[in-house]
Amino acid sequence: RPSMITVKTKIGFGSPREGMASAHGEPLGADNIKALKEKLEWPSQEPFFVPEEVYDNYKNLAKESAKAEEAWNKLFDSYCKAYPEMKTLWDQQHDVNSAKDLINNEDFWAYADKPEATRNLSGMIINRLKNYLPNLIGGAADLAPSTKTYMNDMGDFSKENYAGRNLHFGVRELAMAAMGNGLALHGGLRAYVSTFFVFSDYVKPMARLSALMGLPLTFVLTHDSIGVGEDGPTHEPIEQLAMLRAMPNFTVFRPADATECIAAWYYAVTSTSTPTALVLTRQNLPQYAGSSKEALKGGYVISEAKKAVPDAIIMASGSEVELGVNAQAELSKEGIDVRVVSIPSMDLFEAQSAEYKESILPKSVRARVAVEAGTDFGWGKYVGLDGTTVTMKGFGASAPAGTLFKKFGFTTENVVKAVKSVL
């Protein structure tokens, strides 16, 4: 049973600045510190003085804690001998490399070739992972049916069912992410949390702590663009991709199809010290013959040009990869040879060698176009001074998704036009 200890405090207590904002934002200063020590009857004016009885108290505490640890270890050892099957499960759950064998598991990577929303694909993958990872636990901020994060037949965690692996966090995104951090800190649990991508603004402070502490928490963030449609601009993410990509030690994946989605989840459940965000669509996307496990490198050629050195390069992530592939086909009819590069994760692509990045985005090809249904912030390092972007220049609107993509220029024709403009 958890305990809550409430401590009533007053800023600057005991000092001449008690209750004042200056006690918070400025050093107290020598005179105020002297007055504070006199008021508290502190035994010395020596800076940073700590009485011996404090040291003695901590030494005793350390001894008592050592005894408690020894008793716990003995109890644990006795349980291991009495319940060897549970010990095996414990070891499996605390093995940070337990999911790495999935890289060669054909069943894990299998998918029927049909259009599907990446949020649905993610739900399918979660329900595969539950069988491989008995320590997988997670849930959503009252949105599991929409974010597809419910593990079927795994039960709901409650005081009546500690074995339940589905968590119902309620409409409290920040608290959900904080709880996710706590689960990740346990060391034997592989946790995920979920909400709509636009609400990552509420999640951000705890996601930042995930990154700062090096916790492998997974954030499942769906409804990733103007593809949300009729809910309108309040629910259509624009700047959120740039926000999360800017965070140190935080990996963002925006997969384009099933293979990339599986790769994203594989990375997430094999990460040991980096949180991962999976940014997923509401709308159906096609599957690509050229997609592969190379997605784990963050960027790769998903549809190659005919020539060794292409006339231009189209880069995209997620749902906009389709526009890149379609534009490639149209430009080919006019004798313009284009390479299409999928960049599901800028973070992982940046981690690759200079040689690899040069093989994907050769410096000699300066005609480049980036296509993404979000702000263009962050794409400049890839398109360069001679390239351009097909991106969102403002907030979205309320209309069917197809109408919005057309309104904001996310069409094959507009991508073709953009490529021609940089040749």
CSV table of C-alpha atoms in Angstrom, one decimal:
chain,number,residue,atom,x,y,z
A,1,ARG,CA,0.0,0.0,0.0
A,2,PRO,CA,1.5,3.4,-1.0
A,3,SER,CA,2.0,6.1,1.7
A,4,MET,CA,1.8,9.8,1.2
A,5,ILE,CA,3.8,12.1,3.5
A,6,THR,CA,2.7,15.8,3.3
A,7,VAL,CA,5.2,18.3,4.6
A,8,LYS,CA,4.0,21.9,5.0
A,9,THR,CA,6.7,24.3,4.0
A,10,LYS,CA,7.4,28.1,3.8
A,11,ILE,CA,10.0,29.5,1.5
A,12,GLY,CA,13.0,30.9,3.3
A,13,PHE,CA,11.8,29.6,6.7
A,14,GLY,CA,13.7,31.2,9.6
A,15,SER,CA,15.6,33.7,7.5
A,16,PRO,CA,14.9,37.5,7.2
A,17,ARG,CA,13.4,36.7,3.8
A,18,GLU,CA,10.9,34.2,5.0
A,19,GLY,CA,7.9,34.1,2.7
A,20,MET,CA,9.5,36.3,0.1
A,21,ALA,CA,10.1,35.4,-3.6
A,22,SER,CA,13.7,36.6,-3.2
A,23,ALA,CA,14.3,33.6,-1.0
A,24,HIS,CA,13.6,31.4,-4.0
A,25,GLY,CA,15.4,33.2,-6.8
A,26,GLU,CA,18.5,34.7,-5.1
A,27,PRO,CA,21.2,33.6,-2.7
A,28,LEU,CA,20.4,34.5,0.9
A,29,GLY,CA,23.8,36.2,1.4
A,30,ALA,CA,26.2,36.1,4.3
A,31,ASP,CA,24.2,38.4,6.6
A,32,ASN,CA,20.9,36.5,6.1
A,33,ILE,CA,22.6,33.2,6.6
A,34,LYS,CA,24.1,34.4,9.8
A,35,ALA,CA,20.7,35.6,11.0
A,36,LEU,CA,19.1,32.3,10.0
A,37,LYS,CA,21.7,30.3,12.0
A,38,GLU,CA,21.2,32.5,15.1
A,39,LYS,CA,17.4,32.1,14.9
A,40,LEU,CA,17.7,28.3,14.5
A,41,GLU,CA,20.4,28.2,17.2
A,42,TRP,CA,22.7,26.4,14.8
A,43,PRO,CA,25.9,25.5,16.8
A,44,SER,CA,28.4,27.0,14.4
A,45,GLN,CA,28.8,29.9,12.0
A,46,GLU,CA,31.3,27.7,10.0
A,47,PRO,CA,30.1,27.4,6.4
A,48,PHE,CA,28.5,24.0,5.6
A,49,PHE,CA,28.9,22.9,9.2
A,50,VAL,CA,27.2,19.5,10.0
A,51,PRO,CA,27.1,18.4,13.7
A,52,GLU,CA,28.6,15.0,14.6
A,53,GLU,CA,25.3,13.7,15.8
A,54,VAL,CA,24.0,14.0,12.2
A,55,TYR,CA,26.9,11.9,10.9
A,56,ASP,CA,26.3,9.4,13.7
A,57,ASN,CA,22.6,9.1,12.8
A,58,TYR,CA,23.4,8.4,9.2
A,59,LYS,CA,26.0,5.8,10.1
A,60,ASN,CA,23.4,4.0,12.2
A,61,LEU,CA,20.9,4.3,9.4
A,62,ALA,CA,23.4,2.7,7.0
A,63,LYS,CA,23.9,-0.2,9.4
A,64,GLU,CA,20.2,-0.8,9.8
A,65,SER,CA,19.7,-0.6,6.1
A,66,ALA,CA,22.4,-3.1,5.5
A,67,LYS,CA,20.7,-5.5,7.8
A,68,ALA,CA,17.4,-5.0,6.0
A,69,GLU,CA,19.1,-5.6,2.7
A,70,GLU,CA,20.7,-8.8,4.0
A,71,ALA,CA,17.4,-10.1,5.3
A,72,TRP,CA,15.7,-9.3,2.0
A,73,ASN,CA,18.4,-11.1,0.0
A,74,LYS,CA,18.0,-14.2,2.2
A,75,LEU,CA,14.3,-14.2,1.8
A,76,PHE,CA,14.7,-13.8,-2.0
A,77,ASP,CA,17.2,-16.7,-2.2
A,78,SER,CA,14.8,-18.9,-0.2
A,79,TYR,CA,11.9,-18.0,-2.7
A,80,CYS,CA,14.2,-18.7,-5.6
A,81,LYS,CA,14.9,-22.2,-4.3
A,82,ALA,CA,11.2,-22.9,-3.4
A,83,TYR,CA,9.8,-21.5,-6.7
A,84,PRO,CA,12.3,-22.2,-9.5
A,85,GLU,CA,9.8,-21.5,-12.2
A,86,MET,CA,9.2,-18.0,-10.8
A,87,LYS,CA,12.9,-17.5,-10.6
A,88,THR,CA,13.2,-18.2,-14.3
A,89,LEU,CA,10.5,-15.7,-15.0
A,90,TRP,CA,12.2,-13.2,-12.8
A,91,ASP,CA,15.5,-13.6,-14.6
A,92,GLN,CA,13.7,-13.3,-18.0
A,93,GLN,CA,12.0,-10.1,-17.0
A,94,HIS,CA,15.2,-8.5,-15.7
A,95,ASP,CA,17.2,-9.5,-18.8
A,96,VAL,CA,17.5,-6.3,-20.8
A,97,ASN,CA,18.5,-8.3,-23.9
A,98,SER,CA,15.5,-10.7,-23.7
A,99,ALA,CA,13.8,-9.1,-26.8
A,100,LYS,CA,16.8,-8.9,-29.1
A,101,ASP,CA,16.2,-12.4,-30.5
A,102,LEU,CA,13.1,-11.0,-32.2
A,103,ILE,CA,15.3,-9.4,-34.9
A,104,ASN,CA,15.3,-12.8,-36.6
A,105,ASN,CA,11.8,-14.0,-35.7
A,106,GLU,CA,9.9,-14.3,-38.9
A,107,ASP,CA,6.5,-14.5,-37.1
A,108,PHE,CA,7.2,-11.2,-35.4
A,109,TRP,CA,8.1,-9.4,-38.6
A,110,ALA,CA,5.3,-11.0,-40.7
A,111,TYR,CA,2.4,-8.8,-42.1
A,112,ALA,CA,-0.2,-9.3,-44.8
A,113,ASP,CA,0.2,-6.8,-47.7
A,114,LYS,CA,-2.8,-4.6,-47.3
A,115,PRO,CA,-3.3,-0.9,-46.4
A,116,GLU,CA,-3.6,-0.3,-42.7
A,117,ALA,CA,-3.3,2.6,-40.2
A,118,THR,CA,0.0,2.5,-38.3
A,119,ARG,CA,-2.0,2.9,-35.0
A,120,ASN,CA,-3.7,-0.4,-35.9
A,121,LEU,CA,-0.4,-2.0,-36.9
A,122,SER,CA,1.0,-0.9,-33.5
A,123,GLY,CA,-1.9,-2.6,-31.7
A,124,MET,CA,-1.3,-5.8,-33.7
A,125,ILE,CA,2.4,-5.6,-32.7
A,126,ILE,CA,1.6,-5.0,-29.0
A,127,ASN,CA,-0.5,-8.1,-29.0
A,128,ARG,CA,2.4,-10.1,-30.5
A,129,LEU,CA,4.9,-8.7,-28.0
A,130,LYS,CA,2.7,-9.6,-25.0
A,131,ASN,CA,3.5,-13.3,-25.8
A,132,TYR,CA,7.2,-12.7,-26.1
A,133,LEU,CA,7.5,-10.3,-23.2
A,134,PRO,CA,5.7,-11.4,-20.1
A,135,ASN,CA,6.8,-8.1,-18.4
A,136,LEU,CA,5.2,-5.9,-21.0
A,137,ILE,CA,2.7,-3.6,-19.2
A,138,GLY,CA,1.0,-0.4,-20.3
A,139,GLY,CA,-2.1,1.6,-21.1
A,140,ALA,CA,-3.5,4.9,-22.2
A,141,ALA,CA,-5.0,8.2,-20.9
A,142,ASP,CA,-8.5,7.0,-21.4
A,143,LEU,CA,-7.9,6.4,-25.1
A,144,ALA,CA,-6.9,2.8,-25.5
A,145,PRO,CA,-9.7,2.0,-28.0
A,146,SER,CA,-8.4,4.9,-30.2
A,147,THR,CA,-4.7,4.4,-29.7
A,148,LYS,CA,-5.0,0.6,-30.0
A,149,THR,CA,-2.9,-0.1,-26.9
A,150,TYR,CA,-5.0,-2.7,-25.2
A,151,MET,CA,-3.5,-6.2,-24.7
A,152,ASN,CA,-6.2,-8.7,-25.4
A,153,ASP,CA,-6.8,-11.4,-22.8
A,154,MET,CA,-4.2,-9.9,-20.4
A,155,GLY,CA,-6.7,-8.4,-17.9
A,156,ASP,CA,-6.8,-5.0,-16.2
A,157,PHE,CA,-4.4,-4.2,-13.4
A,158,SER,CA,-6.4,-3.4,-10.2
A,159,LYS,CA,-6.2,-4.1,-6.5
A,160,GLU,CA,-8.1,-7.3,-7.2
A,161,ASN,CA,-5.9,-8.3,-10.1
A,162,TYR,CA,-2.2,-7.5,-9.7
A,163,ALA,CA,-1.5,-9.8,-12.7
A,164,GLY,CA,-3.4,-7.5,-15.1
A,165,ARG,CA,-1.2,-6.0,-17.7
A,166,ASN,CA,-3.5,-3.2,-19.0
A,167,LEU,CA,-3.4,0.0,-17.1
A,168,HIS,CA,-6.2,2.6,-17.1
A,169,PHE,CA,-4.6,5.9,-16.3
A,170,GLY,CA,-7.6,8.1,-16.9
A,171,VAL,CA,-7.5,11.6,-18.5
A,172,ARG,CA,-4.3,12.6,-16.9
A,173,GLU,CA,-1.5,12.6,-19.5
A,174,LEU,CA,1.3,14.1,-17.3
A,175,ALA,CA,0.6,11.8,-14.4
A,176,MET,CA,0.4,8.9,-16.8
A,177,ALA,CA,3.9,9.6,-18.1
A,178,ALA,CA,5.2,10.0,-14.5
A,179,MET,CA,3.8,6.6,-13.6
A,180,GLY,CA,5.3,5.2,-16.7
A,181,ASN,CA,8.7,6.5,-15.6
A,182,GLY,CA,8.2,4.8,-12.2
A,183,LEU,CA,7.4,1.5,-14.0
A,184,ALA,CA,10.5,1.8,-16.1
A,185,LEU,CA,12.6,2.5,-13.0
A,186,HIS,CA,11.6,-0.8,-11.6
A,187,GLY,CA,14.0,-2.6,-13.9
A,188,GLY,CA,11.9,-5.7,-14.5
A,189,LEU,CA,9.0,-4.1,-16.4
A,190,ARG,CA,8.8,-3.0,-20.0
A,191,ALA,CA,6.3,-0.2,-19.9
A,192,TYR,CA,4.4,1.9,-22.5
A,193,VAL,CA,2.0,4.8,-22.2
A,194,SER,CA,-0.3,6.3,-24.8
A,195,THR,CA,-2.4,9.3,-25.9
A,196,PHE,CA,-3.1,11.4,-29.0
A,197,PHE,CA,0.0,13.0,-30.5
A,198,VAL,CA,-1.3,16.5,-30.0
A,199,PHE,CA,-1.4,15.8,-26.2
A,200,SER,CA,2.3,15.1,-26.1
A,201,ASP,CA,2.4,18.7,-25.0
A,202,TYR,CA,1.0,17.5,-21.7
A,203,VAL,CA,3.4,14.6,-21.6
A,204,LYS,CA,6.5,16.6,-22.4
A,205,PRO,CA,7.8,17.4,-18.8
A,206,MET,CA,7.7,13.7,-17.9
A,207,ALA,CA,9.1,12.6,-21.3
A,208,ARG,CA,12.0,15.0,-20.7
A,209,LEU,CA,12.7,13.3,-17.3
A,210,SER,CA,12.5,9.9,-19.1
A,211,ALA,CA,15.3,11.1,-21.4
A,212,LEU,CA,17.3,12.8,-18.6
A,213,MET,CA,17.1,9.6,-16.5
A,214,GLY,CA,17.8,7.3,-19.4
A,215,LEU,CA,14.6,5.3,-19.0
A,216,PRO,CA,13.4,3.0,-21.8
A,217,LEU,CA,9.8,4.0,-21.6
A,218,THR,CA,7.7,3.8,-24.8
A,219,PHE,CA,5.3,6.6,-25.8
A,220,VAL,CA,2.6,5.5,-28.3
A,221,LEU,CA,1.3,8.7,-29.8
A,222,THR,CA,-1.5,8.4,-32.4
A,223,HIS,CA,-3.5,10.7,-34.7
A,224,ASP,CA,-0.3,12.2,-35.9
A,225,SER,CA,-1.2,15.0,-38.3
A,226,ILE,CA,-4.0,16.8,-40.2
A,227,GLY,CA,-5.1,13.3,-41.0
A,228,VAL,CA,-7.1,13.6,-37.8
A,229,GLY,CA,-9.6,15.5,-39.9
A,230,GLU,CA,-12.9,16.8,-38.5
A,231,ASP,CA,-11.6,17.3,-34.9
A,232,GLY,CA,-9.9,20.4,-36.3
A,233,PRO,CA,-6.7,22.4,-35.5
A,234,THR,CA,-6.8,21.9,-31.7
A,235,HIS,CA,-6.3,18.2,-32.3
A,236,GLU,CA,-4.0,18.3,-35.3
A,237,PRO,CA,-0.3,18.1,-34.4
A,238,ILE,CA,2.0,20.5,-36.2
A,239,GLU,CA,5.0,21.4,-34.1
A,240,GLN,CA,5.1,18.3,-31.9
A,241,LEU,CA,7.4,16.3,-34.1
A,242,ALA,CA,10.0,19.1,-33.9
A,243,MET,CA,9.6,19.4,-30.2
A,244,LEU,CA,10.2,15.7,-29.5
A,245,ARG,CA,13.0,15.5,-32.0
A,246,ALA,CA,14.8,18.4,-30.3
A,247,MET,CA,15.0,16.5,-27.0
A,248,PRO,CA,18.4,14.9,-26.2
A,249,ASN,CA,18.5,11.1,-25.6
A,250,PHE,CA,15.0,10.7,-27.0
A,251,THR,CA,14.2,8.6,-30.1
A,252,VAL,CA,11.2,9.5,-32.3
A,253,PHE,CA,9.9,7.1,-34.9
A,254,ARG,CA,7.2,8.0,-37.5
A,255,PRO,CA,6.8,4.7,-39.5
A,256,ALA,CA,5.4,4.6,-43.0
A,257,ASP,CA,4.1,1.0,-43.1
A,258,ALA,CA,4.0,-2.3,-41.2
A,259,THR,CA,7.7,-3.2,-41.5
A,260,GLU,CA,8.8,0.2,-40.2
A,261,CYS,CA,6.2,0.0,-37.4
A,262,ILE,CA,7.6,-3.4,-36.4
A,263,ALA,CA,11.1,-2.0,-36.5
A,264,ALA,CA,10.0,0.9,-34.3
A,265,TRP,CA,8.6,-1.4,-31.7
A,266,TYR,CA,11.6,-3.6,-31.9
A,267,TYR,CA,13.9,-0.7,-31.2
A,268,ALA,CA,11.6,0.4,-28.3
A,269,VAL,CA,11.6,-2.9,-26.5
A,270,THR,CA,15.3,-3.5,-26.9
A,271,SER,CA,16.3,0.0,-25.8
A,272,THR,CA,18.0,0.0,-22.4
A,273,SER,CA,18.6,3.7,-21.8
A,274,THR,CA,16.6,5.8,-24.2
A,275,PRO,CA,12.8,6.5,-24.3
A,276,THR,CA,11.1,6.1,-27.6
A,277,ALA,CA,8.1,7.8,-29.2
A,278,LEU,CA,6.0,6.0,-31.8
A,279,VAL,CA,4.1,8.6,-33.9
A,280,LEU,CA,1.3,6.9,-35.7
A,281,THR,CA,-1.5,7.6,-38.1
A,282,ARG,CA,-5.2,7.4,-37.9
A,283,GLN,CA,-5.6,6.9,-41.7
A,284,ASN,CA,-4.7,3.8,-43.7
A,285,LEU,CA,-1.3,3.6,-45.4
A,286,PRO,CA,0.0,1.3,-48.1
A,287,GLN,CA,2.8,-1.3,-47.6
A,288,TYR,CA,6.0,-0.9,-49.5
A,289,ALA,CA,8.1,-3.6,-51.2
A,290,GLY,CA,11.2,-1.5,-50.4
A,291,SER,CA,10.6,-1.2,-46.7
A,292,SER,CA,12.9,-3.2,-44.5
A,293,LYS,CA,14.7,-3.6,-41.2
A,294,GLU,CA,17.0,-0.9,-42.5
A,295,ALA,CA,14.4,1.4,-40.9
A,296,LEU,CA,16.4,0.7,-37.7
A,297,LYS,CA,19.1,2.9,-39.1
A,298,GLY,CA,16.6,5.8,-39.1
A,299,GLY,CA,16.8,6.5,-42.8
A,300,TYR,CA,17.2,4.4,-45.9
A,301,VAL,CA,16.3,4.2,-49.6
A,302,ILE,CA,12.7,2.8,-49.8
A,303,SER,CA,12.4,3.3,-53.6
A,304,GLU,CA,15.6,3.6,-55.6
A,305,ALA,CA,16.3,5.6,-58.7
A,306,LYS,CA,17.3,4.0,-62.0
A,307,LYS,CA,20.6,5.8,-62.2
A,308,ALA,CA,23.5,5.4,-59.8
A,309,VAL,CA,23.3,9.2,-59.1
A,310,PRO,CA,19.7,10.4,-59.1
A,311,ASP,CA,18.5,13.7,-60.5
A,312,ALA,CA,16.8,14.5,-57.2
A,313,ILE,CA,16.0,13.0,-53.8
A,314,ILE,CA,12.6,13.0,-52.1
A,315,MET,CA,12.7,12.5,-48.3
A,316,ALA,CA,9.6,11.8,-46.2
A,317,SER,CA,8.4,10.1,-43.0
A,318,GLY,CA,5.2,8.3,-42.2
A,319,SER,CA,2.1,8.9,-44.3
A,320,GLU,CA,4.0,11.3,-46.7
A,321,VAL,CA,6.3,8.5,-48.0
A,322,GLU,CA,3.3,7.5,-50.2
A,323,LEU,CA,3.5,11.0,-51.8
A,324,GLY,CA,7.2,10.6,-52.4
A,325,VAL,CA,6.8,7.2,-54.1
A,326,ASN,CA,3.8,8.5,-56.2
A,327,ALA,CA,5.8,11.6,-57.2
A,328,GLN,CA,8.7,9.4,-58.2
A,329,ALA,CA,6.5,7.5,-60.6
A,330,GLU,CA,5.1,10.6,-62.2
A,331,LEU,CA,8.5,12.3,-62.6
A,332,SER,CA,9.9,9.1,-64.2
A,333,LYS,CA,7.4,9.6,-67.0
A,334,GLU,CA,9.1,12.9,-67.7
A,335,GLY,CA,12.6,11.4,-67.6
A,336,ILE,CA,13.4,12.8,-64.2
A,337,ASP,CA,15.1,10.1,-62.1
A,338,VAL,CA,14.3,10.4,-58.3
A,339,ARG,CA,15.4,8.4,-55.2
A,340,VAL,CA,12.9,8.2,-52.4
A,341,VAL,CA,14.3,8.1,-48.9
A,342,SER,CA,12.2,7.2,-45.9
A,343,ILE,CA,13.4,8.8,-42.7
A,344,PRO,CA,11.2,7.3,-39.9
A,345,SER,CA,13.7,8.4,-37.2
A,346,MET,CA,16.0,11.4,-37.6
A,347,ASP,CA,17.6,10.5,-34.3
A,348,LEU,CA,18.8,7.1,-35.4
A,349,PHE,CA,19.8,8.4,-38.8
A,350,GLU,CA,22.0,11.0,-37.2
A,351,ALA,CA,23.6,8.2,-35.2
A,352,GLN,CA,24.8,6.5,-38.3
A,353,SER,CA,28.3,6.8,-39.8
A,354,ALA,CA,29.1,9.6,-42.1
A,355,GLU,CA,29.7,7.0,-44.8
A,356,TYR,CA,26.3,5.6,-44.4
A,357,LYS,CA,24.6,8.9,-44.5
A,358,GLU,CA,26.5,9.9,-47.6
A,359,SER,CA,25.4,6.7,-49.3
A,360,ILE,CA,21.7,7.6,-48.6
A,361,LEU,CA,22.0,11.4,-49.2
A,362,PRO,CA,25.0,12.0,-51.4
A,363,LYS,CA,26.3,15.6,-51.2
A,364,SER,CA,26.5,15.6,-55.0
A,365,VAL,CA,22.7,15.5,-55.2
A,366,ARG,CA,21.6,19.0,-54.1
A,367,ALA,CA,18.1,18.8,-55.6
A,368,ARG,CA,16.2,17.7,-52.5
A,369,VAL,CA,12.6,17.8,-51.3
A,370,ALA,CA,11.4,16.9,-47.8
A,371,VAL,CA,7.7,16.0,-47.4
A,372,GLU,CA,6.1,15.8,-44.0
A,373,ALA,CA,2.7,16.9,-42.6
A,374,GLY,CA,4.2,19.0,-39.8
A,375,THR,CA,6.4,22.0,-39.5
A,376,ASP,CA,9.6,22.0,-41.6
A,377,PHE,CA,11.7,22.7,-38.5
A,378,GLY,CA,14.6,20.2,-38.5
A,379,TRP,CA,14.5,19.4,-42.2
A,380,GLY,CA,16.9,22.1,-43.2
A,381,LYS,CA,20.0,20.0,-42.5
A,382,TYR,CA,18.8,17.5,-45.0
A,383,VAL,CA,17.4,19.7,-47.8
A,384,GLY,CA,20.2,22.2,-47.7
A,385,LEU,CA,20.2,25.7,-49.2
A,386,ASP,CA,19.2,24.4,-52.6
A,387,GLY,CA,16.4,22.2,-51.5
A,388,THR,CA,12.8,22.8,-50.4
A,389,THR,CA,10.1,21.3,-48.3
A,390,VAL,CA,6.4,20.4,-48.6
A,391,THR,CA,5.3,20.9,-45.0
A,392,MET,CA,2.8,22.7,-42.9
A,393,LYS,CA,3.2,26.5,-42.7
A,394,GLY,CA,0.5,27.0,-40.1
A,395,PHE,CA,-2.2,25.3,-38.1
A,396,GLY,CA,-4.7,22.9,-39.6
A,397,ALA,CA,-8.5,23.0,-40.1
A,398,SER,CA,-11.6,21.0,-39.6
A,399,ALA,CA,-12.5,18.9,-42.7
A,400,PRO,CA,-12.2,15.3,-43.9
A,401,ALA,CA,-8.6,14.2,-44.0
A,402,GLY,CA,-8.4,14.0,-47.8
A,403,THR,CA,-9.7,17.5,-48.1
A,404,LEU,CA,-7.1,18.8,-45.7
A,405,PHE,CA,-4.2,17.1,-47.3
A,406,LYS,CA,-5.2,18.6,-50.7
A,407,LYS,CA,-5.8,22.1,-49.1
A,408,PHE,CA,-2.4,22.2,-47.5
A,409,GLY,CA,-0.5,21.0,-50.6
A,410,PHE,CA,0.1,17.3,-49.7
A,411,THR,CA,-0.6,16.0,-53.2
A,412,THR,CA,1.5,14.1,-55.7
A,413,GLU,CA,1.2,17.0,-58.1
A,414,ASN,CA,2.5,19.5,-55.5
A,415,VAL,CA,5.5,17.2,-54.7
A,416,VAL,CA,6.3,16.9,-58.4
A,417,LYS,CA,6.2,20.7,-58.7
A,418,ALA,CA,8.5,21.0,-55.7
A,419,VAL,CA,11.0,18.6,-57.2
A,420,LYS,CA,11.0,20.5,-60.5
A,421,SER,CA,11.5,23.8,-58.7
A,422,VAL,CA,14.9,22.6,-57.3
A,423,LEU,CA,16.3,21.0,-60.4
